[in-house]
PDB file of C-alpha atoms in Angstrom:
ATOM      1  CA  UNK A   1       3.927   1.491  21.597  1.00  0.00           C
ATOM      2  CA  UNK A   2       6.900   1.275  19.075  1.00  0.00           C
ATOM      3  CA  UNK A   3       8.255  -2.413  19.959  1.00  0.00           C
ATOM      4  CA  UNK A   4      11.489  -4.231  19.095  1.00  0.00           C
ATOM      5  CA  UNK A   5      11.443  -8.090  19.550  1.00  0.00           C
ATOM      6  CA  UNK A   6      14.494 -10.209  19.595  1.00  0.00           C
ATOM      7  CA  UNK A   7      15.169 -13.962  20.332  1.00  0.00           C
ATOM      8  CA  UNK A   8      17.122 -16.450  18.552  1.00  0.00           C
ATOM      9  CA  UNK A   9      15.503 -18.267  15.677  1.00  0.00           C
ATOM     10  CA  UNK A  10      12.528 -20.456  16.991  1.00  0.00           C
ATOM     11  CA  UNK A  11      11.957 -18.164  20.573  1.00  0.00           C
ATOM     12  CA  UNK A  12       8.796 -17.587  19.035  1.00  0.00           C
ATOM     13  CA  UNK A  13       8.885 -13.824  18.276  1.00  0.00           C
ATOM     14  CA  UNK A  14       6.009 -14.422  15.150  1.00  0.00           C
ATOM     15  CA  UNK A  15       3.731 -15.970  17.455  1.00  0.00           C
ATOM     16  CA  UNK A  16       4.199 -13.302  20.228  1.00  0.00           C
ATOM     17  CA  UNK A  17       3.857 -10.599  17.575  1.00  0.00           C
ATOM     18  CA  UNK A  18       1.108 -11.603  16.167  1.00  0.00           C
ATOM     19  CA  UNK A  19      -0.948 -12.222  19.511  1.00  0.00           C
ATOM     20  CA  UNK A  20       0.469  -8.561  20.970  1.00  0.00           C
ATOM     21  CA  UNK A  21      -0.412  -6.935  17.353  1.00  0.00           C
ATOM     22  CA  UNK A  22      -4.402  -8.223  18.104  1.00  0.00           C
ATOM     23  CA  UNK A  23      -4.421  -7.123  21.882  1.00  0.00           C
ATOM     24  CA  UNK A  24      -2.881  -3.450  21.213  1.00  0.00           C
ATOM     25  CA  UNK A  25      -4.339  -2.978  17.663  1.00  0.00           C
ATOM     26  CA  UNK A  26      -0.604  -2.308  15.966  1.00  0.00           C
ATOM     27  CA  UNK A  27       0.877  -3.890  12.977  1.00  0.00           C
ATOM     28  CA  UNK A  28       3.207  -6.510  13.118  1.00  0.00           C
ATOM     29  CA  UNK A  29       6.134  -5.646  10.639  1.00  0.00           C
ATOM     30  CA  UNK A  30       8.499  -8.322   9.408  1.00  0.00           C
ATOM     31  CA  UNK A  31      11.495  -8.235   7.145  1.00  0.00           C
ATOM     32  CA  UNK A  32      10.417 -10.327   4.858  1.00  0.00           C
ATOM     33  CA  UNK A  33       7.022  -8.994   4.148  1.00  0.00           C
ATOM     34  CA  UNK A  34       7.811  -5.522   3.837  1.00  0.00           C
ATOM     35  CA  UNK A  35      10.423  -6.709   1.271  1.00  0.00           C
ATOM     36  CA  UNK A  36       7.505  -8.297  -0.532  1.00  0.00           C
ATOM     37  CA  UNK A  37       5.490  -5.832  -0.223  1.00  0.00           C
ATOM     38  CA  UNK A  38       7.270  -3.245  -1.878  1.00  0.00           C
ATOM     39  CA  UNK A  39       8.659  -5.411  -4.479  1.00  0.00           C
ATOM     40  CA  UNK A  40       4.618  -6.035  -5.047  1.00  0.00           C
ATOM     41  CA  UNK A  41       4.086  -2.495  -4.955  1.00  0.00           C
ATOM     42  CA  UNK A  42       6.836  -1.457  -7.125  1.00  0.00           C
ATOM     43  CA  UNK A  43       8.041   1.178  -4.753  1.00  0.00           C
ATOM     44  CA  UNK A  44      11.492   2.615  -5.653  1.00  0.00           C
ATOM     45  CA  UNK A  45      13.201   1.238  -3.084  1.00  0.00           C
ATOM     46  CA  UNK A  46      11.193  -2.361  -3.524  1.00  0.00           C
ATOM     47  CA  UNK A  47      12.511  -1.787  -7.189  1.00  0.00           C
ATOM     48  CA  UNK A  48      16.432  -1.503  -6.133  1.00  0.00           C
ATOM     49  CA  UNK A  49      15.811  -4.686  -3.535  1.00  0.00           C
ATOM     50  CA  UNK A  50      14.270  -6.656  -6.704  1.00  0.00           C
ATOM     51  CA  UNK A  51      16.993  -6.012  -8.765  1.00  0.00           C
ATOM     52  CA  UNK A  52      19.486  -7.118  -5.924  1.00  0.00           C
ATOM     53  CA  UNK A  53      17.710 -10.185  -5.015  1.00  0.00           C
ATOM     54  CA  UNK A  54      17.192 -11.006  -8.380  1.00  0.00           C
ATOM     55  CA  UNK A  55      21.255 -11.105  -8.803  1.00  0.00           C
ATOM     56  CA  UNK A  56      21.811 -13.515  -5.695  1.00  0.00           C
ATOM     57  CA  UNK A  57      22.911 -10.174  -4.119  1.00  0.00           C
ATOM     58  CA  UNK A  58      21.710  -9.575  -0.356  1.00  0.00           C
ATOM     59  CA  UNK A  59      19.688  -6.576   0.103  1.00  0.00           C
ATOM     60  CA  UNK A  60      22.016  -3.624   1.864  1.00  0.00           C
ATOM     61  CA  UNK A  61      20.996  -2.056   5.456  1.00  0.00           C
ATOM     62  CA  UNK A  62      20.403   0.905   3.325  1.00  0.00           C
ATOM     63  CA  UNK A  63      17.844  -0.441   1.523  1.00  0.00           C
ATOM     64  CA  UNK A  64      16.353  -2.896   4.309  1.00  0.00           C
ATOM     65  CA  UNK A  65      15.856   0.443   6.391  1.00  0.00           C
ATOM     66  CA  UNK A  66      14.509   2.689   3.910  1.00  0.00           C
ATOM     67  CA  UNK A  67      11.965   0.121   3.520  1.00  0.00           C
ATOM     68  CA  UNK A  68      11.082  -0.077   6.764  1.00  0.00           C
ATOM     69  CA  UNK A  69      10.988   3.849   7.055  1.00  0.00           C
ATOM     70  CA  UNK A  70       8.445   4.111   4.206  1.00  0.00           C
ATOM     71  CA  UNK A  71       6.755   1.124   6.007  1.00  0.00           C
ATOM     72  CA  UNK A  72       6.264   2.776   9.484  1.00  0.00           C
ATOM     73  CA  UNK A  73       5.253   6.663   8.090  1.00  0.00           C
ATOM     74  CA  UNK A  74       1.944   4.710   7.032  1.00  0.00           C
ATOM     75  CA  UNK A  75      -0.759   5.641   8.556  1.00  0.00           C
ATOM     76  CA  UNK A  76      -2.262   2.038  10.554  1.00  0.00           C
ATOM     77  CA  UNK A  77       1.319   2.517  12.050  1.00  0.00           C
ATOM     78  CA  UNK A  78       0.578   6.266  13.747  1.00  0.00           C
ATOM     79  CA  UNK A  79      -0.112   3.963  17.018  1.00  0.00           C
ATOM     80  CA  UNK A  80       2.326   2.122  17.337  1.00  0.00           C
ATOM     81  CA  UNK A  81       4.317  -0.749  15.378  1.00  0.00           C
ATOM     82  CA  UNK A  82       6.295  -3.834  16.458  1.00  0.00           C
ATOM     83  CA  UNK A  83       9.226  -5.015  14.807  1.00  0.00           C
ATOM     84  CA  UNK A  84      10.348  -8.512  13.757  1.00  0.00           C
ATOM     85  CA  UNK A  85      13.406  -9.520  12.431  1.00  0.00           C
ATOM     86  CA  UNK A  86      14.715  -6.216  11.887  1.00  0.00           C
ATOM     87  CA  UNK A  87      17.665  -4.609  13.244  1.00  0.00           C
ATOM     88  CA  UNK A  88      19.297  -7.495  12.772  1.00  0.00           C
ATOM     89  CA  UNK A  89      22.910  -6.193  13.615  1.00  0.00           C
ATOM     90  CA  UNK A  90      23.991  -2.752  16.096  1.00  0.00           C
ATOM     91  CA  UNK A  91      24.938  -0.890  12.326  1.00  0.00           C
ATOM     92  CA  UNK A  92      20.936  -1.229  11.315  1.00  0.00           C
ATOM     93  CA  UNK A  93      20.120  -0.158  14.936  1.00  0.00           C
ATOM     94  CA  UNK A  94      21.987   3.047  14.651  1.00  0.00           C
ATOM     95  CA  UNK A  95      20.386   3.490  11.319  1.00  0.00           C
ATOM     96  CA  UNK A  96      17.224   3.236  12.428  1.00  0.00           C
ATOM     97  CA  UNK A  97      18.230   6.146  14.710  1.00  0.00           C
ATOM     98  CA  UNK A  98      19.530   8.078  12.170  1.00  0.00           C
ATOM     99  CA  UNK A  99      16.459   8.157  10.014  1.00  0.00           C
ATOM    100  CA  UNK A 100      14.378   8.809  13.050  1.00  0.00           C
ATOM    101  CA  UNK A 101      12.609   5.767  13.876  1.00  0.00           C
ATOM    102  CA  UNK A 102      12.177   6.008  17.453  1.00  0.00           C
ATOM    103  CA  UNK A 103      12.010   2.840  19.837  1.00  0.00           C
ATOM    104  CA  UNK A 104       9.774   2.716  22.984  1.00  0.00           C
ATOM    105  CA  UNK A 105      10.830  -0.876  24.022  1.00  0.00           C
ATOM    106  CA  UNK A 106      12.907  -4.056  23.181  1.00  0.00           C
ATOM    107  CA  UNK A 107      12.194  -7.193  24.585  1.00  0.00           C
ATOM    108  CA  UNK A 108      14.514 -10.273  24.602  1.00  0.00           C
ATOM    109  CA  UNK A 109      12.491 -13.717  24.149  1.00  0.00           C
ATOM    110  CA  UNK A 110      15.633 -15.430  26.591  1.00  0.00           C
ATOM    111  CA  UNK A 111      16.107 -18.621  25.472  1.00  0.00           C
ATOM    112  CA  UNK A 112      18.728 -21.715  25.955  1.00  0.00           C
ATOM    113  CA  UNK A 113      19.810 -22.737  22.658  1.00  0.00           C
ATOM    114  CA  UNK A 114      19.535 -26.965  23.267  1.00  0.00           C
ATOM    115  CA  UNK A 115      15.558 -26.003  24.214  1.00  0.00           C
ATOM    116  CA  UNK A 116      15.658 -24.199  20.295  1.00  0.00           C
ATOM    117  CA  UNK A 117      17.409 -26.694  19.078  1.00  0.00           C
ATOM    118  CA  UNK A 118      14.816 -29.584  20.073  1.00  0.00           C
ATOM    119  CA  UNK A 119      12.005 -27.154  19.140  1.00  0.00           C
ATOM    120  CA  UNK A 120      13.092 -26.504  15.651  1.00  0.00           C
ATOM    121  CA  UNK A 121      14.980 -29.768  14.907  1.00  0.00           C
ATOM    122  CA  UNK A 122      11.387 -31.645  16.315  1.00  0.00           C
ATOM    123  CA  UNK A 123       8.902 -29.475  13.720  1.00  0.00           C
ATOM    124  CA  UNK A 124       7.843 -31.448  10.943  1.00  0.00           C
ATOM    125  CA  UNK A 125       5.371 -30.062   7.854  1.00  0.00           C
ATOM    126  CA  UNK A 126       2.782 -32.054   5.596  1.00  0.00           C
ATOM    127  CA  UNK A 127       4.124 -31.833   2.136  1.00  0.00           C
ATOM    128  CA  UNK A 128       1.237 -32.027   0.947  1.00  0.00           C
ATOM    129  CA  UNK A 129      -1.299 -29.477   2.774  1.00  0.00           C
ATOM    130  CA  UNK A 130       1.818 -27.753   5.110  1.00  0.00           C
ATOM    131  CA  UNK A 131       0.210 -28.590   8.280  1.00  0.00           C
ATOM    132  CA  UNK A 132       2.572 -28.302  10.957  1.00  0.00           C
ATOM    133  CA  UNK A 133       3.064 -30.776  13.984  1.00  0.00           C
ATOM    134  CA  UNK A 134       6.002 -31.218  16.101  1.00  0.00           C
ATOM    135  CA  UNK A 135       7.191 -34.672  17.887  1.00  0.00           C
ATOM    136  CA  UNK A 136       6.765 -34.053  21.174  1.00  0.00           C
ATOM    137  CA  UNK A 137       4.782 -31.124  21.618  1.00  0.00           C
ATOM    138  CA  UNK A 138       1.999 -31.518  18.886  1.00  0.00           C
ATOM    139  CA  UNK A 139       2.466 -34.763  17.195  1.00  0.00           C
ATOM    140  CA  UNK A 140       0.155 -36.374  14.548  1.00  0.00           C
ATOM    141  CA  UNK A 141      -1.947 -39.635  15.494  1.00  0.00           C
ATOM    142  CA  UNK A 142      -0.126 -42.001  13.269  1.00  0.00           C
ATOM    143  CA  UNK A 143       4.299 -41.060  13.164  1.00  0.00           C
ATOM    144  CA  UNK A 144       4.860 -39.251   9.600  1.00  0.00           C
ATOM    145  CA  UNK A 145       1.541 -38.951   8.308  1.00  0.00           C
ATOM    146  CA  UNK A 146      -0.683 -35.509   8.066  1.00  0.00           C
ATOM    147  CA  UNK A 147      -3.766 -36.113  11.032  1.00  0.00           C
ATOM    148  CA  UNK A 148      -5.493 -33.635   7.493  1.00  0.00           C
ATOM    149  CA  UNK A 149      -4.816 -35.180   4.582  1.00  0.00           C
ATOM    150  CA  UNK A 150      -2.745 -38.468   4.933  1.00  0.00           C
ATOM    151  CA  UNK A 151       0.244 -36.527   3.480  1.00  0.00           C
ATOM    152  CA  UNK A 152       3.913 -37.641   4.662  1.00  0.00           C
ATOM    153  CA  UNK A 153       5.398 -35.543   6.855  1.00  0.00           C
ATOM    154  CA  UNK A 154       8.856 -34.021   6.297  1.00  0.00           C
ATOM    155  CA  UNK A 155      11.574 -31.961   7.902  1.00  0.00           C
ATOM    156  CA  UNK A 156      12.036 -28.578   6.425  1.00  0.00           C
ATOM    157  CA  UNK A 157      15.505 -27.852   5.219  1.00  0.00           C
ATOM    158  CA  UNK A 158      15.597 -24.838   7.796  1.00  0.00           C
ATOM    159  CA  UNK A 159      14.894 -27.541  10.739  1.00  0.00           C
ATOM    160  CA  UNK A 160      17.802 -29.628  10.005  1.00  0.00           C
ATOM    161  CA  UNK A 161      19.925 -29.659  12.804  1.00  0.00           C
ATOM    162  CA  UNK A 162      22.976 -28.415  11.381  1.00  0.00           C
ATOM    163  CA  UNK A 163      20.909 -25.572   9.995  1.00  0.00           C
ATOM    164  CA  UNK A 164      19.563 -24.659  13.105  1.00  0.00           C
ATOM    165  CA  UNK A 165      22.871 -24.546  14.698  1.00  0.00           C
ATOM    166  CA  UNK A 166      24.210 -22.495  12.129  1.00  0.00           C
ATOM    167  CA  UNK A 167      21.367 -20.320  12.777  1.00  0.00           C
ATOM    168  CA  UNK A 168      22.239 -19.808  15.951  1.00  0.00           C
ATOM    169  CA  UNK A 169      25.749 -18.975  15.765  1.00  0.00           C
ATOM    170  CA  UNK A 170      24.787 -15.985  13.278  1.00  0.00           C
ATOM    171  CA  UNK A 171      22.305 -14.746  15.926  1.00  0.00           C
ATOM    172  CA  UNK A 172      24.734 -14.514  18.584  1.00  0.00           C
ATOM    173  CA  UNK A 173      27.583 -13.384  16.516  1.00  0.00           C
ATOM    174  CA  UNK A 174      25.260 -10.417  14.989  1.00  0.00           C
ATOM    175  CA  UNK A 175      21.992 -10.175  16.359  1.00  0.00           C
ATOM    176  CA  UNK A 176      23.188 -11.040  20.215  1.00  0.00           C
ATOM    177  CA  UNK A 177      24.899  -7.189  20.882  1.00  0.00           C
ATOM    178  CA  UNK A 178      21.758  -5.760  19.822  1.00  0.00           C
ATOM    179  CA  UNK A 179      20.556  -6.376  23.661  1.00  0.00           C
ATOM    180  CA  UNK A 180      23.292  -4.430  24.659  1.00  0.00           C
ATOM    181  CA  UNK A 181      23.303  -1.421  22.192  1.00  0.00           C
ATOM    182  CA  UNK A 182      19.396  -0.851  23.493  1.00  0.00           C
ATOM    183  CA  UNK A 183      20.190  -1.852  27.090  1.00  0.00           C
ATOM    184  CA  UNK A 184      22.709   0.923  27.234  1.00  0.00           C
ATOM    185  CA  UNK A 185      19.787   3.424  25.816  1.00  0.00           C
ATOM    186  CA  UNK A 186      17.287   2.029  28.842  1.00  0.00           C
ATOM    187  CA  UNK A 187      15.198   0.549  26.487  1.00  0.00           C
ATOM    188  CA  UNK A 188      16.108  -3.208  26.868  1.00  0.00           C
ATOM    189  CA  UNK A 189      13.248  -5.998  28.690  1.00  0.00           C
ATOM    190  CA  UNK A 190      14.473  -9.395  29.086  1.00  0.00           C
ATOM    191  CA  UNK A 191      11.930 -12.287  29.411  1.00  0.00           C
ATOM    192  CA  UNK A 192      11.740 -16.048  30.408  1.00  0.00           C
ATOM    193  CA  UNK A 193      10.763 -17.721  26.986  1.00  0.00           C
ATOM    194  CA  UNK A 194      11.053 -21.000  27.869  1.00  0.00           C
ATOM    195  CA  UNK A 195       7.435 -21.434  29.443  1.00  0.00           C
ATOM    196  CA  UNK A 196       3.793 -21.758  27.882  1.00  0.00           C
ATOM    197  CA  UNK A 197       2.619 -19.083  25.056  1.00  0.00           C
ATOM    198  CA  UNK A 198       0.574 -17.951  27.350  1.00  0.00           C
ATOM    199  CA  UNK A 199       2.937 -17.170  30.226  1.00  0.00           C
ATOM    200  CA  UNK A 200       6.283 -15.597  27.308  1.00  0.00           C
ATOM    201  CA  UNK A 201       2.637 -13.244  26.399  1.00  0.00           C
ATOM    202  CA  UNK A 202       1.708 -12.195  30.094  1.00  0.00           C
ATOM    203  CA  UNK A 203       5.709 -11.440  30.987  1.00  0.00           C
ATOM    204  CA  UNK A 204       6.172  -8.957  27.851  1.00  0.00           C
ATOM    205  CA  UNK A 205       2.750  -7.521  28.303  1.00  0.00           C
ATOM    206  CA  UNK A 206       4.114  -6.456  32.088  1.00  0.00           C
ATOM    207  CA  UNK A 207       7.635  -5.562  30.826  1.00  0.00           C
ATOM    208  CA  UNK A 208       5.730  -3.102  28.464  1.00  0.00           C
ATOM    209  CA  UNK A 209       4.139  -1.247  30.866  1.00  0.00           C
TER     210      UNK A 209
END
């Protein structure tokens, strides 16, 4: 199984990944790792991305996709792989066409964006031992302090509100027609993310079959 996921920021893609990657016995692939990874690894194309990055440049669809290529030929990925965070725009879809990366199935995490809002906006991290809690859904005994290690709890800058919603308005300006491109290929599963973990994992395990 070769899987897209998309889903605005905070639909909870990593957490589905990461509990689909265990059940089928794939690799979870994010953007940001394999970036890492190769710039770790000193890979030629990790090489080019350092020297971008390292001049406040961003890193090309060129380069993000030859990455991901090199990343996917390995051999724990002959199974299967899912994808996270990458394409994040139609022009890296097509690529990933082009260099023969074949797609079995996309699934949408469907989500309102005032239910990511108070998600994201209502996470709040030890600063001290990076526990994470939330206000409503997972808060600490005593407000602000780490249940852990007594550390005060603070708001990440990516929570902020007016972070979130500028978050947002890239995903649906760029990331958004990606659910069209794929839908238009028969490859496109939309699912009901606003509902327990354990429901969002039962719907995309069905939509997969």
């Amino acid at each position: 199984m070769k899987l897209i996921l998309l889903g605005a920021p905070g639909a909870g893609k990593g957490t589905q990944a990461e509990t689909i990657s265990k059940e089928l016995g794939i690799p979870s692939i994010s953007t940001g790792n394999i970036l890492r990874e190769a710039i770790k690894n000193g890979t030629p194309t990790g090489q080019k991305a350092k020297r971008l990055m390292d001049q406040g440049q961003l890193v090309p669809d060129d380069v993000i996709l030859d990455i991901v290529r090199e990343r996917v030929a390995r051999a724990d990925c002959q199974n299967g792989f899912i994808l996270d965070g990458v394409p994040r725009t139609v022009a890296q879809a097509e690529g990933l066409e082009r260099l023969g990366v074949c797609i079995d199935r996309v699934v949408s995490i469907e989500i309102e964006d005032a239910v990511i809002e108070q998600r994201m906006t209502g996470r709040r991290v030890c600063g001290v031992c990076g526990a994470s809690y939330h206000v409503t859904a997972n808060p600490p005994r005593q407000d602000g302090i780490c249940d852990l290690c007594g550390g005060e709890l603070v708001v990440r800058k990516d929570d902020k509100p007016e972070t979130v919603r500028q978050r947002l308005t890239v995903y649906h300006n760029q990331t958004e027609a990606l659910k069209g491109f794929y839908e238009n290929l028969g490859k496109l599963r939309l699912v009901e993310g606003n509902q327990p973990i354990e429901a969002v994992h039962r719907d995309i395990m069905n939509a997969l079959r």
